[in-house]
């Protein structure tokens, strides 16, 4: 990548240039930003850029003084000048110094991109001729980056191969590996350099390929494909030994036959690295990661997502209440598949697991199964959701945490299970209780459980539930509550339906019962 320093006394413009210009796709990287010429000189000395983009008018040292200083020091830098309309005559002086471009403010993105393309072509030509006086290794690095990052203009294949051969990069095949260190932004530059230095010894000195950095990755360009799991495991082990205590993700983009396809392998490797959260641990990731768990259909938004999530929360909570510990992990896997299928990325999946877990915890608290005010365990668990690097670890920790609150199922047997169902009805009559849900939690078919319930209680499940609801409704009506309020509190979404059920079992309407 060609290194750039931006110099402007307007913070918004500096930030805008760094974020709005597609630097990487154009073959550039911004290594520093300064608010005046004096700060820029220090940054240029430290970062050794090849391009400076500077405003004409700045305090302390303006753009023209900066360019004069650079030219007197014989620094081979390409300068692009930014100027307001009122400064045009002033800017003419800078143009005399051979600046690479002159743009009016506010900066137009397409015009800036066009100027950068011209500068890049000029730098490439100079480096091929050795005109910049920079070491040959830097020329090779530049062309390596140009191969990795897709260019808008496709170069003639024969011309491309000629350049690649001159850079000693013309091989029979290529495979790109990206390595992403899991460190803070502040530690990233030093970590990348550390990993790069170690990998250069392991890769380049053994003639296995080339090593470079395109932040936030260290990139390996291998000259032979990694065929078979043994070679992939061997390479991953070597990276791990060099990384030491540094946590990292490594992904391959697969082997390609020609240099014109290197960028394709690079893009696939980056995509695989971005999906590392959904993949297996401690291995070299491949372009299509093994999702945990693997959804049956492609990732896409689902209009019924919210309803499905609520149903999962419902079933998970009832599994804990019923003491069916074996159902918890399958339901968590079902939730993970739902999140992945709906197109969620790592951050969104963690947010969804936070929401799901928090909803279950509040249900447990409402049932007096957990005291939110007295435990720090809950806070540690919820905050820890965002710290997991892999979905498999998040699933395991969530499973372990929830099992701590699973109701002890006690003695087994049909009598015990019917007692649990009755107790369940009395505790959750106001919710959307369904026999099919309880059948799933107790590992019975719905018809069998329904018949078993009737044999033990003398009532069908829905009839028993209705009678419990009507009994609770009578208690609330006796307290003077309004009919529509009571209907909602005992689990009926329709007031008319509540009227019909009440009259069926009591022989009169709720209004008549309330006002005898």
XYZ file of C-alpha atoms in Angstrom:
516
model
C 0.000 0.000 0.000
C 1.124 3.558 -0.727
C 1.366 5.520 2.531
C -0.424 8.878 2.847
C -0.257 11.732 5.368
C -3.205 14.172 5.521
C -2.553 17.757 6.663
C -5.416 20.162 7.397
C -6.321 22.385 10.343
C -10.031 21.462 10.094
C -10.696 18.309 12.176
C -13.903 17.491 10.274
C -12.117 17.613 6.933
C -9.262 15.438 8.198
C -11.737 12.878 9.517
C -13.857 13.076 6.380
C -10.927 12.383 4.097
C -9.877 9.391 6.200
C -13.338 7.812 6.219
C -14.962 8.767 2.893
C -12.163 8.067 0.414
C -11.895 4.339 -0.553
C -8.181 4.272 0.253
C -7.620 0.528 0.238
C -9.366 -0.118 -3.066
C -7.248 2.652 -4.607
C -4.015 1.131 -3.279
C -3.362 3.611 -0.438
C -3.352 3.649 3.345
C -3.510 6.737 5.616
C -0.681 6.433 8.153
C -1.033 9.818 9.886
C -2.982 13.085 10.033
C -1.674 16.511 11.124
C -3.218 19.929 11.782
C -0.357 22.044 10.359
C 2.889 21.807 8.405
C 5.095 21.542 11.481
C 3.160 18.524 12.803
C 3.236 17.071 9.309
C 7.057 17.206 9.110
C 7.284 15.145 12.277
C 4.751 12.630 10.967
C 6.563 12.401 7.624
C 9.859 11.707 9.392
C 8.272 8.941 11.499
C 5.976 7.345 8.912
C 7.972 7.898 5.658
C 4.915 8.339 3.416
C 5.009 8.664 -0.351
C 2.038 11.047 -0.653
C 1.091 14.203 1.283
C -2.355 15.785 0.974
C -2.181 19.321 2.413
C -4.363 22.400 2.744
C -2.835 25.703 1.575
C -3.939 27.838 4.535
C -2.958 26.528 7.992
C -1.530 28.074 11.183
C 2.116 27.646 12.339
C 3.319 26.334 8.963
C 1.013 26.513 5.929
C 0.868 24.131 2.988
C 3.155 26.168 0.734
C 5.868 26.392 3.416
C 5.540 22.642 3.966
C 6.061 21.891 0.278
C 9.035 24.293 0.121
C 10.606 22.522 3.088
C 10.086 19.090 1.531
C 11.545 20.145 -1.812
C 14.581 21.792 -0.205
C 15.170 18.589 1.757
C 14.948 16.693 -1.550
C 12.288 14.365 -0.184
C 10.675 12.460 -3.116
C 7.085 12.990 -2.024
C 4.001 13.452 -4.179
C 1.862 16.328 -2.907
C -1.821 17.050 -3.527
C -2.960 20.564 -2.612
C -6.368 21.490 -1.182
C -7.506 25.074 -1.551
C -10.521 27.388 -1.356
C -11.573 29.516 -4.338
C -10.087 32.644 -2.742
C -6.649 31.010 -2.556
C -6.261 30.186 -6.227
C -3.533 32.753 -6.954
C -1.723 31.633 -3.817
C -2.015 28.017 -4.886
C -0.323 28.763 -8.221
C 2.954 29.126 -6.334
C 2.592 25.609 -4.964
C 1.906 24.229 -8.419
C 5.324 25.589 -9.496
C 6.858 23.107 -7.072
C 5.490 20.232 -9.140
C 2.561 19.158 -6.980
C 0.768 16.030 -8.178
C -2.704 17.523 -7.915
C -4.729 20.605 -7.015
C -8.285 20.263 -5.682
C -10.806 22.859 -4.562
C -12.574 22.580 -1.217
C -15.011 21.141 -0.360
C -13.324 18.021 -1.684
C -15.203 15.951 -4.233
C -14.677 12.218 -3.590
C -14.588 11.238 -7.274
C -12.088 14.018 -8.087
C -9.874 13.005 -5.188
C -10.049 9.354 -6.257
C -9.087 10.301 -9.812
C -6.084 12.318 -8.571
C -4.974 9.419 -6.363
C -5.146 6.994 -9.295
C -2.838 9.233 -11.309
C -0.430 9.504 -8.382
C -0.453 5.733 -7.934
C 0.350 5.146 -11.611
C 3.191 7.666 -11.412
C 4.629 6.023 -8.298
C 4.402 2.567 -9.881
C 6.245 3.760 -12.982
C 8.916 5.463 -10.897
C 9.465 2.387 -8.812
C 9.768 0.155 -11.830
C 12.485 2.489 -13.102
C 13.935 2.838 -9.625
C 13.279 6.550 -9.932
C 12.371 7.113 -6.304
C 15.659 5.817 -5.029
C 13.776 3.505 -2.691
C 14.949 -0.065 -2.067
C 13.846 -2.837 -4.418
C 12.067 -4.527 -1.505
C 9.654 -1.605 -1.314
C 8.906 -1.983 -5.046
C 8.096 -5.629 -4.448
C 5.935 -4.732 -1.463
C 3.986 -2.216 -3.530
C 3.225 -4.721 -6.268
C 2.357 -7.374 -3.763
C -0.261 -5.003 -2.332
C -1.554 -4.146 -5.791
C -2.108 -7.858 -6.417
C -3.986 -8.341 -3.168
C -6.278 -5.310 -3.333
C -8.727 -5.350 -6.279
C -7.991 -2.538 -8.719
C -10.704 -0.755 -10.651
C -8.691 -0.995 -13.871
C -7.732 -4.501 -14.967
C -4.183 -4.720 -16.280
C -3.337 -6.643 -19.449
C -2.467 -10.238 -18.339
C 0.817 -10.373 -20.259
C 1.919 -6.996 -18.878
C 0.881 -8.047 -15.383
C 2.878 -11.282 -15.593
C 5.905 -9.342 -16.801
C 5.801 -7.072 -13.782
C 5.171 -9.976 -11.421
C 8.123 -11.870 -12.823
C 10.365 -8.855 -12.296
C 9.227 -8.742 -8.670
C 10.023 -12.479 -8.324
C 6.363 -13.229 -7.609
C 5.513 -15.318 -10.689
C 4.702 -18.769 -9.311
C 2.721 -21.801 -10.424
C -0.064 -21.186 -7.905
C -0.999 -18.853 -5.066
C -2.896 -19.081 -1.787
C -3.606 -16.137 0.518
C -3.707 -16.497 4.308
C -4.865 -13.580 6.469
C -3.978 -13.405 10.164
C -5.988 -11.086 12.378
C -4.607 -10.462 15.908
C -7.298 -10.076 18.571
C -5.711 -7.061 20.275
C -6.758 -3.488 20.997
C -6.507 -0.826 18.295
C -3.666 0.794 20.245
C -1.625 -2.434 20.258
C -2.461 -3.455 16.685
C 0.419 -1.758 14.763
C 3.135 -3.159 17.028
C 1.506 -6.604 17.066
C 1.262 -6.692 13.269
C 4.950 -5.816 12.940
C 5.885 -8.446 15.523
C 3.928 -11.186 13.778
C 5.170 -10.104 10.360
C 8.822 -10.254 11.436
C 8.422 -13.750 12.855
C 6.501 -15.027 9.840
C 8.990 -13.596 7.356
C 11.614 -15.873 8.878
C 9.288 -18.859 8.751
C 7.872 -18.240 5.245
C 10.225 -16.132 3.141
C 13.507 -17.606 4.326
C 12.159 -21.072 3.482
C 11.001 -19.913 0.029
C 7.364 -20.700 0.838
C 6.041 -17.321 -0.317
C 5.860 -13.694 0.785
C 4.680 -11.856 3.908
C 3.210 -8.361 4.109
C 0.850 -6.218 6.189
C -2.449 -4.662 5.181
C -3.953 -3.521 8.471
C -5.581 -5.142 10.371
C -4.045 -8.281 8.829
C -0.672 -9.910 8.396
C -0.889 -11.588 5.000
C 0.883 -14.695 3.753
C 1.023 -15.239 -0.004
C 2.005 -18.887 -0.382
C 3.553 -20.270 -3.567
C 2.031 -23.757 -3.144
C -1.542 -24.737 -2.212
C -2.297 -26.169 1.234
C -3.694 -29.501 0.068
C -5.116 -31.687 2.795
C -5.865 -31.087 6.481
C -2.368 -32.072 7.591
C -0.699 -29.165 5.746
C -3.294 -26.701 7.017
C -2.841 -27.922 10.588
C 0.948 -27.699 10.227
C 0.791 -24.093 8.991
C -1.683 -23.103 11.714
C 0.585 -24.663 14.348
C 3.534 -22.686 13.009
C 1.576 -19.413 13.193
C 0.507 -20.263 16.737
C 4.109 -20.887 17.815
C 5.207 -17.524 16.398
C 2.199 -15.688 17.896
C 2.873 -17.026 21.393
C 0.323 -15.488 23.772
C -1.268 -13.347 21.043
C -4.844 -14.458 20.287
C -5.467 -14.510 16.555
C -7.693 -15.660 13.714
C -6.159 -17.216 10.595
C -8.112 -17.875 7.399
C -7.318 -19.028 3.882
C -8.909 -17.833 0.670
C -8.063 -21.036 -1.162
C -5.585 -21.723 -3.957
C -5.722 -19.865 -7.306
C -3.834 -20.544 -10.511
C -2.719 -17.110 -11.705
C -1.581 -13.776 -10.246
C -4.665 -12.027 -11.604
C -6.751 -14.144 -9.192
C -4.737 -13.399 -6.034
C -7.178 -10.648 -5.033
C -10.020 -13.187 -5.160
C -8.231 -15.451 -2.683
C -7.529 -12.419 -0.464
C -11.186 -11.332 -0.414
C -12.359 -14.857 0.409
C -9.824 -15.121 3.223
C -11.029 -11.822 4.705
C -14.655 -12.958 4.559
C -13.774 -16.232 6.272
C -11.914 -14.308 8.997
C -14.907 -12.036 9.558
C -17.085 -15.122 10.142
C -14.619 -16.702 12.580
C -17.111 -16.336 15.435
C -19.333 -18.925 13.741
C -16.505 -21.349 12.989
C -14.513 -23.986 14.816
C -11.743 -22.994 17.218
C -7.985 -23.402 16.881
C -7.804 -24.117 13.166
C -7.195 -22.448 9.842
C -10.558 -21.164 8.624
C -11.704 -21.778 5.074
C -13.831 -19.627 2.741
C -17.078 -21.320 3.808
C -16.898 -21.715 7.587
C -18.661 -24.507 9.432
C -21.410 -22.599 11.207
C -22.231 -23.724 14.736
C -24.958 -24.791 14.405
C -25.409 -25.019 10.633
C -28.739 -23.591 9.458
C -30.682 -25.590 6.884
C -31.303 -22.613 4.598
C -29.333 -19.531 3.460
C -28.998 -16.514 5.718
C -31.895 -14.143 5.147
C -34.293 -11.995 7.173
C -37.448 -13.792 8.336
C -40.710 -11.949 8.932
C -41.605 -14.404 11.717
C -38.306 -13.846 13.537
C -39.753 -12.093 16.607
C -42.463 -14.688 17.087
C -39.952 -17.510 16.785
C -37.630 -15.853 19.293
C -40.449 -15.381 21.792
C -41.379 -19.039 21.372
C -37.751 -20.059 22.049
C -37.659 -17.948 25.214
C -40.963 -19.524 26.258
C -39.694 -23.097 25.677
C -36.329 -22.496 27.323
C -37.910 -21.047 30.430
C -40.449 -23.866 30.672
C -37.697 -26.449 30.180
C -35.932 -24.994 33.213
C -39.194 -24.911 35.151
C -40.019 -28.515 34.219
C -36.526 -29.695 35.045
C -35.923 -30.983 31.527
C -32.207 -30.190 31.390
C -31.690 -32.228 28.227
C -33.814 -29.745 26.239
C -31.778 -26.637 27.109
C -28.787 -27.114 24.796
C -30.861 -28.136 21.716
C -33.014 -25.036 22.224
C -29.911 -22.821 22.507
C -28.601 -24.355 19.284
C -31.966 -23.629 17.687
C -31.656 -20.008 18.809
C -28.141 -19.738 17.352
C -29.367 -21.137 14.027
C -32.238 -18.610 14.047
C -29.849 -15.694 14.618
C -27.446 -16.848 11.902
C -30.240 -17.540 9.423
C -31.625 -14.032 9.916
C -28.300 -12.604 8.708
C -26.889 -11.426 12.034
C -23.158 -10.767 12.393
C -21.062 -11.515 15.481
C -22.076 -8.358 17.355
C -25.775 -8.842 16.618
C -25.723 -12.512 17.647
C -24.186 -11.542 20.993
C -26.859 -8.877 21.449
C -29.558 -11.437 20.658
C -28.150 -13.910 23.183
C -28.044 -11.101 25.742
C -31.715 -10.354 25.076
C -32.721 -14.028 25.206
C -30.782 -14.730 28.414
C -31.995 -11.552 30.084
C -35.625 -12.393 29.267
C -35.272 -15.859 30.809
C -33.523 -14.448 33.882
C -36.365 -11.987 34.473
C -38.902 -14.792 34.167
C -36.924 -16.771 36.734
C -36.835 -13.717 39.003
C -40.595 -13.223 38.663
C -41.053 -16.836 39.759
C -38.759 -16.192 42.756
C -36.215 -18.627 41.396
C -33.440 -16.032 41.332
C -32.903 -12.779 43.216
C -31.508 -10.209 40.800
C -30.610 -7.776 43.598
C -28.457 -10.179 45.568
C -26.406 -11.979 42.956
C -23.380 -10.760 41.019
C -23.349 -13.966 39.021
C -26.050 -12.710 36.676
C -24.193 -9.473 35.884
C -20.932 -11.302 35.257
C -22.650 -13.758 32.958
C -24.536 -11.125 30.925
C -21.451 -8.914 30.540
C -19.371 -11.935 29.623
C -21.577 -12.677 26.610
C -19.736 -9.965 24.668
C -16.290 -11.336 25.558
C -16.536 -14.690 23.772
C -14.520 -15.101 20.579
C -16.513 -18.094 19.348
C -20.186 -18.999 19.242
C -19.408 -22.483 20.578
C -17.932 -20.947 23.752
C -20.926 -18.618 24.131
C -23.336 -21.534 23.761
C -21.415 -23.600 26.305
C -21.319 -20.829 28.900
C -25.010 -19.954 28.417
C -25.924 -23.628 28.753
C -23.891 -23.987 31.944
C -25.372 -20.837 33.466
C -29.009 -21.700 32.745
C -28.674 -25.248 34.037
C -27.918 -23.816 37.473
C -31.540 -22.648 37.616
C -33.191 -25.782 36.231
C -35.871 -27.110 38.570
C -34.833 -30.352 40.210
C -37.115 -32.844 38.508
C -37.296 -35.149 41.531
C -38.703 -38.690 41.181
C -39.490 -39.794 37.671
C -42.751 -41.298 36.501
C -46.078 -40.293 35.022
C -47.620 -39.303 38.350
C -44.791 -36.863 39.023
C -45.038 -35.390 35.533
C -48.798 -34.811 35.793
C -48.245 -33.084 39.139
C -45.652 -30.890 37.466
C -48.088 -30.054 34.672
C -50.802 -29.076 37.160
C -48.360 -26.977 39.164
C -47.217 -25.414 35.916
C -50.752 -24.488 34.947
C -51.394 -22.786 38.289
C -48.179 -20.772 38.007
C -48.482 -19.838 34.319
C -52.213 -19.869 33.523
C -52.026 -16.265 32.235
C -49.510 -17.179 29.529
C -49.946 -18.846 26.162
C -49.861 -22.388 27.533
C -50.118 -25.166 24.973
C -50.220 -28.909 25.424
C -47.865 -29.326 22.464
C -45.235 -27.195 24.200
C -45.406 -29.187 27.412
C -45.333 -32.427 25.398
C -42.095 -31.331 23.804
C -40.584 -30.407 27.148
C -41.559 -33.764 28.662
C -40.556 -35.763 25.551
C -44.057 -37.135 24.854
C -46.232 -36.924 21.782
C -49.040 -34.387 22.156
C -51.904 -36.914 21.800
C -50.328 -39.311 24.310
C -49.719 -36.612 26.924
C -53.249 -35.255 26.420
C -54.744 -38.676 27.039
C -52.462 -39.261 30.023
C -53.520 -35.919 31.526
C -57.241 -36.728 31.081
C -56.829 -40.174 32.610
C -55.196 -38.686 35.719
C -57.334 -35.544 36.157
C -60.613 -36.436 34.464
C -60.331 -33.292 32.301
C -58.813 -32.477 28.948
C -55.815 -30.140 29.190
C -57.554 -27.101 27.659
C -60.636 -27.611 29.830
C -58.506 -27.830 32.957
C -56.639 -24.671 31.948
C -59.896 -22.816 31.269
C -61.293 -23.763 34.674
C -58.145 -22.533 36.442
C -58.364 -19.261 34.513
C -62.059 -18.784 35.279
C -61.455 -19.449 38.978
C -58.704 -16.799 39.014
C -61.015 -14.446 37.074
C -63.721 -14.778 39.729
C -61.208 -13.796 42.412
C -60.174 -10.689 40.456
C -63.771 -9.694 39.633
C -64.613 -9.953 43.323
C -61.902 -7.363 43.948
C -63.758 -4.887 41.707
C -61.537 -5.102 38.626
C -62.994 -4.347 35.193
C -63.955 -7.243 32.942
C -61.492 -6.431 30.125
C -58.664 -6.106 32.652
C -59.483 -9.478 34.181
C -59.675 -11.143 30.755
C -56.145 -10.029 29.937
C -54.742 -10.912 33.371
C -55.959 -14.512 33.218
C -54.688 -15.177 29.683
C -57.524 -14.329 27.257
C -56.595 -11.904 24.483
C -60.250 -11.547 23.373
C -62.848 -10.165 25.801
C -65.661 -11.818 23.817
C -63.926 -15.169 24.077
C -63.539 -14.614 27.825
C -67.299 -13.862 28.071
C -68.175 -17.124 26.307
C -65.823 -19.217 28.443
C -67.010 -17.618 31.687
C -70.662 -18.170 30.812
C -69.953 -21.763 29.787
C -68.470 -22.683 33.164
C -70.373 -20.313 35.488
C -73.746 -20.092 33.764
C -73.674 -16.304 33.709
C -71.571 -13.489 32.260
C -68.620 -11.855 34.049
C -70.669 -8.632 34.339
C -73.511 -10.467 36.074
C -71.016 -12.125 38.416
C -69.434 -8.787 39.230
C -72.795 -7.054 39.828
C -75.169 -9.660 41.331
